[in-house]
XYZ file of C-alpha atoms in Angstrom:
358
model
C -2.044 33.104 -10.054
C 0.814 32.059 -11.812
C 2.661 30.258 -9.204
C -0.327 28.660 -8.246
C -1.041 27.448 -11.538
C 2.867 26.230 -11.994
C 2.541 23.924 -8.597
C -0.365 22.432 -9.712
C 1.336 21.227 -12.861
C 4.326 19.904 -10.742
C 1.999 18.561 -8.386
C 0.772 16.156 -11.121
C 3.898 15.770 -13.770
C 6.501 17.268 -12.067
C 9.414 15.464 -10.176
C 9.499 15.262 -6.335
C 12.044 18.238 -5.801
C 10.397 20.137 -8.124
C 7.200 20.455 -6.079
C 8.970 21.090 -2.959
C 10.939 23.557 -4.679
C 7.625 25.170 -5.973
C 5.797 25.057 -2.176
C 8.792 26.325 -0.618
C 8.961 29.616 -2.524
C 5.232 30.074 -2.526
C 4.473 29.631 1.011
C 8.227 29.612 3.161
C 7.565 26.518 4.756
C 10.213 24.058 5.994
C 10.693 21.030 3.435
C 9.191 18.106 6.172
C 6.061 20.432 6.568
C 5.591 20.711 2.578
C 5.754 16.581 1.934
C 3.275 16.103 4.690
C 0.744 18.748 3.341
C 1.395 16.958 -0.099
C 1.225 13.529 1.327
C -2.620 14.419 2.505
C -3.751 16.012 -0.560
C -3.030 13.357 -2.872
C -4.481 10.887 -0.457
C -7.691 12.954 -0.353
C -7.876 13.143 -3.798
C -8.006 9.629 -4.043
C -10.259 9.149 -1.293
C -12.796 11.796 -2.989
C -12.348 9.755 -6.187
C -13.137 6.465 -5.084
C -16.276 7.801 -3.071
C -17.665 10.453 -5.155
C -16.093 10.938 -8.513
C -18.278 8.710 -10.328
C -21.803 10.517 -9.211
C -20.191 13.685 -9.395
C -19.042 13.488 -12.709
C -22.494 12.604 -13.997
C -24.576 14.899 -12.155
C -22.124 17.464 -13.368
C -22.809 15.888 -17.228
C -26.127 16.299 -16.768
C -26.189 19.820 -15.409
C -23.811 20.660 -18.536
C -26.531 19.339 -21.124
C -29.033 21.579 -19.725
C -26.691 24.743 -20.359
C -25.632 26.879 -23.911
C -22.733 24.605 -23.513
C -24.815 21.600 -24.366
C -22.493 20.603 -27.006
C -19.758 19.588 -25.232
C -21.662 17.029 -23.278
C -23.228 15.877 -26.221
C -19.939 15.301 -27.665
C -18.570 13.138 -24.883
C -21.728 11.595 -24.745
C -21.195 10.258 -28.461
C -17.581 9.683 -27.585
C -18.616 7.565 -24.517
C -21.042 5.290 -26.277
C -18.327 4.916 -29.209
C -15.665 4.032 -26.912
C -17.845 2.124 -24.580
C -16.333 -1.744 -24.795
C -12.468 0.023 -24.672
C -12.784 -1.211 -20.672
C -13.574 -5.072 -22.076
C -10.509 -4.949 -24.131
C -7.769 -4.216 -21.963
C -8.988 -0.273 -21.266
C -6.155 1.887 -22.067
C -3.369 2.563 -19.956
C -1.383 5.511 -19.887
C 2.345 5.312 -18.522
C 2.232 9.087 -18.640
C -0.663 9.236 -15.621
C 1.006 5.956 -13.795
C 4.112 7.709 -13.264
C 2.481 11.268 -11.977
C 4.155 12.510 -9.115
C 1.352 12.207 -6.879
C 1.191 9.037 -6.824
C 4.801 8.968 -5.199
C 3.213 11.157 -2.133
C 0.312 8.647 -1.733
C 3.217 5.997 -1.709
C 5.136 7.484 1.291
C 1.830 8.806 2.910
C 1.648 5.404 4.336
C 3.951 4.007 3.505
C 3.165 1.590 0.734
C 5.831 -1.050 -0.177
C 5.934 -3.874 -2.699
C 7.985 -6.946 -2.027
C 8.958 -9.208 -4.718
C 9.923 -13.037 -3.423
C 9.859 -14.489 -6.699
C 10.642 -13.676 -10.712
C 7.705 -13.807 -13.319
C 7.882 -15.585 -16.523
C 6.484 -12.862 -19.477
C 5.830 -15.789 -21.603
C 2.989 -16.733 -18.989
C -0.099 -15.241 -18.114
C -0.981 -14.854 -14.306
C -3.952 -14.107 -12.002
C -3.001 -12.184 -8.867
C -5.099 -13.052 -6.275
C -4.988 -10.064 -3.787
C -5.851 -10.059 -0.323
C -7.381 -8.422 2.169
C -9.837 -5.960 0.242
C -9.961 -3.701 3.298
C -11.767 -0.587 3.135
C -10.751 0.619 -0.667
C -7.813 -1.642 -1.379
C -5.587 1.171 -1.196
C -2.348 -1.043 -1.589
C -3.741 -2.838 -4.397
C -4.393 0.750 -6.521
C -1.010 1.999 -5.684
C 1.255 -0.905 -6.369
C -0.513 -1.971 -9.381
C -2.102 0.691 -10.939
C 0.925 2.854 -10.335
C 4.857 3.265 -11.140
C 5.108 4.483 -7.140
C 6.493 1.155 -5.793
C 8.264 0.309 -8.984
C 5.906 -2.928 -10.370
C 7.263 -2.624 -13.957
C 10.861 -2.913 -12.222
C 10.010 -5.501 -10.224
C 8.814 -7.184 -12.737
C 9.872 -6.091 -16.165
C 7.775 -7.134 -19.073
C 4.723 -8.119 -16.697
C 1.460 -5.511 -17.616
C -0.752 -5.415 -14.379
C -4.382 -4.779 -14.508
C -6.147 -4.234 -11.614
C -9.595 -5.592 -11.681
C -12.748 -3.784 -9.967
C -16.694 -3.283 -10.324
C -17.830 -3.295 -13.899
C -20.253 -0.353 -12.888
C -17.876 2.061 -12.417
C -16.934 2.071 -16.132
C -19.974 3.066 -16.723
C -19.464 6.596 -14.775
C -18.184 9.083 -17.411
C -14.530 10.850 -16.788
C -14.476 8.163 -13.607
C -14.152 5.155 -16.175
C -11.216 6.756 -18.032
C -9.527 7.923 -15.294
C -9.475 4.325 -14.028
C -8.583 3.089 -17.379
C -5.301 5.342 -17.587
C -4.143 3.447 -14.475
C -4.440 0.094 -16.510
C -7.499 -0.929 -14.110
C -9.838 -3.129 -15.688
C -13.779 -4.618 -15.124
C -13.779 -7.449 -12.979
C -16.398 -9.698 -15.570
C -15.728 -12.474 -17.599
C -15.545 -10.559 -20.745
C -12.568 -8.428 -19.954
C -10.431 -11.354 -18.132
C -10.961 -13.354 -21.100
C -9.514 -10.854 -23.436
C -6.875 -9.212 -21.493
C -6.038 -13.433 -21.227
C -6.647 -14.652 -24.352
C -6.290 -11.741 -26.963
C -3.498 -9.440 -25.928
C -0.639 -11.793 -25.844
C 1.797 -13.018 -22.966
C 2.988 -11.153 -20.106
C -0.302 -10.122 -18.638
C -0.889 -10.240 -14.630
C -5.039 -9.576 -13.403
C -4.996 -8.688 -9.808
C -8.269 -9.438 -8.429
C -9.118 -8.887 -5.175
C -10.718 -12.178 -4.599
C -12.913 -11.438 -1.009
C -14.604 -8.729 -2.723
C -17.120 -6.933 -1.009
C -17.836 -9.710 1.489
C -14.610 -9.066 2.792
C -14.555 -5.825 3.046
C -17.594 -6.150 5.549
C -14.972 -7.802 8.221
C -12.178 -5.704 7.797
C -10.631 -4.383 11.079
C -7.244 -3.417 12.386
C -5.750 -5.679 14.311
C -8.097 -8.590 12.215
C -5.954 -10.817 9.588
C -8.897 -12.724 7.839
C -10.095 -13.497 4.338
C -13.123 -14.689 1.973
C -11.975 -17.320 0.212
C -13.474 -21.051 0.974
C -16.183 -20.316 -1.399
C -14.476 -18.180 -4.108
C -13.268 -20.438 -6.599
C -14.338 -18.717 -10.058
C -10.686 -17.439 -10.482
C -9.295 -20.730 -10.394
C -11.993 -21.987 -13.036
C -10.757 -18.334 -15.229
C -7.179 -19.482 -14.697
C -7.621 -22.966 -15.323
C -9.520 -22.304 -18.714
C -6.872 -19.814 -20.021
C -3.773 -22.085 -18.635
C -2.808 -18.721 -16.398
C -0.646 -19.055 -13.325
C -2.199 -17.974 -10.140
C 0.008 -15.726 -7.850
C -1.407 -15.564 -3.940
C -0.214 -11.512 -2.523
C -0.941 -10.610 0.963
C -1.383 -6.757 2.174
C 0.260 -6.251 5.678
C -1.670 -3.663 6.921
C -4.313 -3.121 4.820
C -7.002 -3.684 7.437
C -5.168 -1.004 9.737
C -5.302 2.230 7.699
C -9.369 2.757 8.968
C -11.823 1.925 10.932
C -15.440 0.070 10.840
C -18.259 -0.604 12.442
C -18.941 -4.335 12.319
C -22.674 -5.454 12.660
C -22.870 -8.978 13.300
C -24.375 -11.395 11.330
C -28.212 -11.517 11.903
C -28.432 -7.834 12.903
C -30.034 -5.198 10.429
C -27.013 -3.416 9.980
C -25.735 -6.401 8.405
C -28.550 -7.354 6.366
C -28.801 -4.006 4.451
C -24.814 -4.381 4.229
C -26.179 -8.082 2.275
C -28.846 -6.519 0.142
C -26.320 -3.913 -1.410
C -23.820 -6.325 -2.038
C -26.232 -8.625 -4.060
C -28.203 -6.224 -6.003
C -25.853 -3.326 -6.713
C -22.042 -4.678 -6.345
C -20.881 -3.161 -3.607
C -21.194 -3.364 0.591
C -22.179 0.273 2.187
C -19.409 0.466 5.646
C -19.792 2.941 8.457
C -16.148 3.659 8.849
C -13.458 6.259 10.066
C -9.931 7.487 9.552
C -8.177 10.457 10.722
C -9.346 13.997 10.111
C -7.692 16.701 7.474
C -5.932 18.795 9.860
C -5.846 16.133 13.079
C -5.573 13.252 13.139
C -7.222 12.935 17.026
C -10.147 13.862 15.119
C -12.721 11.416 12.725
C -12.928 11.697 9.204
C -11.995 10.504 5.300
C -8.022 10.191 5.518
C -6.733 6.630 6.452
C -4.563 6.059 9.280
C -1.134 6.270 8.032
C -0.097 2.989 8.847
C 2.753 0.901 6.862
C 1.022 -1.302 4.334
C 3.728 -3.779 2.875
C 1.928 -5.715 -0.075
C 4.155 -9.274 -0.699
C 3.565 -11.034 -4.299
C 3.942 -14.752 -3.371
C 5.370 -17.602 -5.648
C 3.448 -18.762 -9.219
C 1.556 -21.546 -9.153
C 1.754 -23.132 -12.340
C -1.659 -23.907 -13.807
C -2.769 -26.172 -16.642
C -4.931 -25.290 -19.833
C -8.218 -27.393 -19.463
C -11.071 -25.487 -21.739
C -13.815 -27.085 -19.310
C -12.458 -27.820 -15.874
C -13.870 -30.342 -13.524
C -15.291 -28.895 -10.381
C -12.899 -31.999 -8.634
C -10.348 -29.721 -10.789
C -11.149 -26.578 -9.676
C -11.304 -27.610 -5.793
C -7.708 -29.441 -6.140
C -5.796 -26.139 -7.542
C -7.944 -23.803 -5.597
C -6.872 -25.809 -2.182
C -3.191 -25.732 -3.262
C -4.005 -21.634 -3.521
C -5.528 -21.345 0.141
C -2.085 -23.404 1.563
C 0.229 -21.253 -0.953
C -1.775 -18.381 0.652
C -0.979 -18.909 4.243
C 2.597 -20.231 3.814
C 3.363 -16.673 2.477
C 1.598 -15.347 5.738
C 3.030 -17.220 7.924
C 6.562 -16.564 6.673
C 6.666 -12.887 6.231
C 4.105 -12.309 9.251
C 7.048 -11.784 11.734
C 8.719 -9.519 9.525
C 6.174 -6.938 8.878
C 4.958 -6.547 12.380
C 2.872 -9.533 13.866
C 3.454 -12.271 16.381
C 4.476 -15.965 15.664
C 1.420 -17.051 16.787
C -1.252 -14.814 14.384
C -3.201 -17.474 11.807
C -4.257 -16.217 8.968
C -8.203 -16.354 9.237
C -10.157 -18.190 5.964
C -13.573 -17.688 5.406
């Protein structure tokens, strides 16, 4: 019991050899076999998080309230409506849980990679805009709201918050576990502080296709939603923050959906879930747990190489025009598939692939 309870502690805190060291003696395997087992688990666990954590967590609240240990649910529950704007004000990152060493296992799982093309100012603000969603926007969570791929070296003195659906801050444990990463509600309120109240140096990835996109994700499909999204530009242009295109190689590859066409009823309950709740249901597939010639919950692991283009510099206008907003947001959509286009080759794609904007 022990030496079970010692790997899970390096399994979370401790340092890569560490672990290994700890498997190794507790089960004789070789070292390759050990950082593939590890490799799975702390993809699963994300997997299991971003699927079930939040409805888990209260169901299991809710259960706890009805039990002699009442009290501790009732005290989170005070806690939770106390501390429930934190995620509107910048949440509250911990460095501690960004530099676990799981997160370095999900990294080379894939493997994830960040590329850096150009140097950020930290006396400006920026907007990341992040594309494709894909299925769960796997490289956006590990390059961003990780230390795996080294952002805060990359990019010293930038913070990153990664921006997602506002509803799943309101999930208890879930909405502090995302917090810890530095990942923030994707509403007006918390763009405008983390922008306009929290100083300099500041860098919102949003993953601008959303949902929508997420509907059309495929592998071997390079296409975005973007012709119509235009409220970051307005958010940029109002706080005078630079807007950064980044393009995921690979993120469409690492699973696969089944695409109902537009018009069919598959796609029209897809619609009705996006509008009313925030979020598009997929029928999709990776790899299974101990096969991957079998279905199930683990991606594909497939490279995913996220590049972070060059800063547009943006202007401070309080109430942009919309001829405003169209002019910098069509300078975004041509920044967007000049970076494409020249790192398309490098990362695995033909000459001849066009970037796809919808």
């Amino acid at each position: 019991f022990a030496n079970v309870t010692l790997l899970l502690f390096f399994f979370f805190l401790g340092t890569g050899s560490s672990i290994l060291s700890a498997l190794q003696d507790l089960f004789w395997l070789s070292k390759s076999k050990v950082e593939k087992q590890l490799q799975i688990i702390s993809v699963l666990q994300w997997v299991l998080t971003f699927l079930i954590m939040g409805i888990a967590c209260t169901l299991i609240l809710m259960y706890i309230l009805c039990t002699d240990c009442w009290a501790i649910a009732a005290l989170y529950l005070a806690w939770l409506v106390f501390d429930w704007n934190t995620p509107k004000k910048g949440g509250r990152r911990s460095q501690w849980v960004r530099n676990w060493a799981i997160w370095r296992y999900f990294r080379d799982y894939f493997p994830i990679r960040l590329v850096k093309t150009h140097n950020l100012l930290t006396t400006r603000n920026y907007i990341f805009g992040y594309h494709p969603h894909g299925i769960m926007g796997l490289g956006a969570f590990c390059n961003f709201s990780t230390e795996a791929t080294g952002v805060s070296q990359k990019f010293p003195g930038i913070r990153p918050y990664l921006a997602t659906l506002a509803g799943n801050f309101r999930m208890p444990i879930l909405r502090d576990y995302l917090m810890s990463g530095g990942i923030c509600p994707v509403n007006r309120d918390s763009i405008d502080y983390i922008l306009s109240k929290n100083g300099s140096g500041n860098a919102i990835i949003i993953v601008v296709g959303g949902a929508a996109e997420s509907l059309n994700c495929t592998p071997g499909k390079n296409s975005v939603t973007l012709k119509n999204r235009k409220g970051f530009v307005k958010l940029a242009l109002r706080h005078g923050a630079d807007l950064v295109p980044v393009y995921s190689f690979g993120e469409n590859e690492v699973y696969k959906q089944v695409i109902f066409e537009e018009g069919s009823w598959g796609r029209w309950v897809q619609k009705k879930f996006q509008k009313h709740i925030g979020f598009a249901p997929c029928i999709f597939h990776g790899r299974g747990l101990f096969s991957s010639n079998t279905w199930g919950l683990l991606p594909y692991p497939k490279p995913i190489t996220t590049v972070v283009g060059e800063p547009i510099t943006i202007p401070k206008i309080d109430n942009p025009s919309q001829r405003e907003v169209d002019f910098y947001h069509s300078i975004y959509v041509d920044s967007l598939i000049k970076l494409f286009d020249k790192y398309k080759s490098k990362f695995g794609l033909p000459e001849t692939e066009v970037l796809e904007v919808n």
